[in-house]
Coordinates of C-alpha atoms in Angstrom, one line a residue:
X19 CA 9.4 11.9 -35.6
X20 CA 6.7 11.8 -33.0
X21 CA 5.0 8.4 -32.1
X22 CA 1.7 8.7 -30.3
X23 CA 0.5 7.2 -27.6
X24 CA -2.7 5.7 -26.6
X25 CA -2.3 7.6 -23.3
X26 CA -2.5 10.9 -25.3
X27 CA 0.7 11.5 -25.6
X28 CA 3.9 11.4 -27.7
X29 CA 7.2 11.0 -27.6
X30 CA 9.5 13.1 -29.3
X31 CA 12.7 11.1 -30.3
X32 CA 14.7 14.4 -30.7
X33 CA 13.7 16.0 -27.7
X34 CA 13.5 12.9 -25.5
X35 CA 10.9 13.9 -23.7
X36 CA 6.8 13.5 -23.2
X37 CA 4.9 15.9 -24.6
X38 CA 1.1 15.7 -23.5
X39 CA -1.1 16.4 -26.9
X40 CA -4.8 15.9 -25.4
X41 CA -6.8 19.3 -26.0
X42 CA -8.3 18.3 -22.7
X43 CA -5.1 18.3 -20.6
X44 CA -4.6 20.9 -18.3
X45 CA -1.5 21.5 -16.7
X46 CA -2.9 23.1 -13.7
X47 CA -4.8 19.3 -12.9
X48 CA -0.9 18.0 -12.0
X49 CA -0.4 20.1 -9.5
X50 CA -3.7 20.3 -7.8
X51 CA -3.7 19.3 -4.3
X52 CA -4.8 15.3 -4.0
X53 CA -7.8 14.5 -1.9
X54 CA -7.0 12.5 1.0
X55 CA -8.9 9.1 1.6
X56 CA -11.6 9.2 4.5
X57 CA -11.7 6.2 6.9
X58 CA -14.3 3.9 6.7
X59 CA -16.4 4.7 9.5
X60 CA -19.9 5.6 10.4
X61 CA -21.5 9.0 10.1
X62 CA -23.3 11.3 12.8
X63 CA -26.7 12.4 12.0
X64 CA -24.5 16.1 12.1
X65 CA -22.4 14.7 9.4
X66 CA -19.5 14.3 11.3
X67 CA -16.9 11.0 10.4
X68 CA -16.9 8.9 13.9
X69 CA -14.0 7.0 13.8
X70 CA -15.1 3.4 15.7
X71 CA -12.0 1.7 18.0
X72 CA -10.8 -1.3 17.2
X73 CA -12.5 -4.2 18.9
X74 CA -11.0 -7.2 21.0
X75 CA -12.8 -9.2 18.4
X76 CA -11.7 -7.3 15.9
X77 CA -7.8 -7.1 17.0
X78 CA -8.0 -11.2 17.2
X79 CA -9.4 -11.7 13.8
X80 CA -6.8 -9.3 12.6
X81 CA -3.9 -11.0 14.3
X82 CA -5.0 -13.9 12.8
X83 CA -4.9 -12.9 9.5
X84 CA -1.9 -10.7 9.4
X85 CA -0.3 -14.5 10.8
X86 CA -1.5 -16.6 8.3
X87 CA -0.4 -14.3 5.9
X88 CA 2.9 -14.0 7.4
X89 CA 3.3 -17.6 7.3
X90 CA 2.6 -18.4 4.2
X91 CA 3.8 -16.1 2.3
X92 CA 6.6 -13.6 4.5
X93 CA 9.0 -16.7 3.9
X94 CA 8.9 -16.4 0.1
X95 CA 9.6 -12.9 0.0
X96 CA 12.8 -13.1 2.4
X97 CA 14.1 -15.7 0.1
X98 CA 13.5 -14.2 -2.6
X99 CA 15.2 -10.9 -1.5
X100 CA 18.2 -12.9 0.1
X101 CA 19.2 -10.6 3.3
X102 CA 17.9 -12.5 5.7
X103 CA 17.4 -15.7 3.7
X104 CA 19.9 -17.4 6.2
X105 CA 17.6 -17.3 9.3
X106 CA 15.6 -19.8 7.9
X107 CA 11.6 -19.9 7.4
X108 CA 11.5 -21.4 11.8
X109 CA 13.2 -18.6 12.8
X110 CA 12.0 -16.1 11.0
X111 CA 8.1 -17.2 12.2
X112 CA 9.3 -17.4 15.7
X113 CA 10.8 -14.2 15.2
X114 CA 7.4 -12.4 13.8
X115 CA 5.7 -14.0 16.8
X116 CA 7.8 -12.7 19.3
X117 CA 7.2 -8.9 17.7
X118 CA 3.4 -9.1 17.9
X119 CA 3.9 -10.3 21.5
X120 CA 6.0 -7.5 22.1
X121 CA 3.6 -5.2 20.3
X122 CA 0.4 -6.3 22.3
X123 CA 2.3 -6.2 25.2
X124 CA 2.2 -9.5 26.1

């Protein structure tokens, strides 16, 4: 007994397996090579991608951010997964400060 699917497709309880029952599915489409994502950046009048560095202003702002975020919510996703839940939310902060120094090279 097949059961379909919005997704066209069915599932075949005796076969236990998907069968894909779209006329336009082609089989070909799964394993053509994916596109990779370009960066944002700005284009050349040539058409080439430029890739822009990173600013100071830019790295700050990003710190910033990434910090905040660590702060509020890195805490609630060590608890939750339990591993480290015994450093406690101080020392794991102090912790993610002392990497970023260490990564700027501070």
């Amino acid at each position: 007994m097949a059961i379909k699917r919005s997704s066209s497709a069915s599932f075949d309880d005796n076969d236990d397996h998907i069968t894909h029952s779209s006329p336009d599915y082609n089989p070909s489409d799964d394993d053509a090579p994916k596109r990779k994502k370009t960066k944002t950046s700005s284009e050349s009048p040539k058409g080439k991608t430029v890739i822009r560095k990173w600013t100071p202003q830019e790295d700050a702002i990003f710190i910033e951010l990434a910090m905040q975020l660590l702060k509020t919510d890195m805490w609630k996703v060590i608890k939750e997964d339990g591993r480290l839940a015994y450093r406690g939310s101080p020392g794991i902060t102090a912790h993610v400060k002392a990497m970023v120094k260490k990564m700027r090279g501070e």
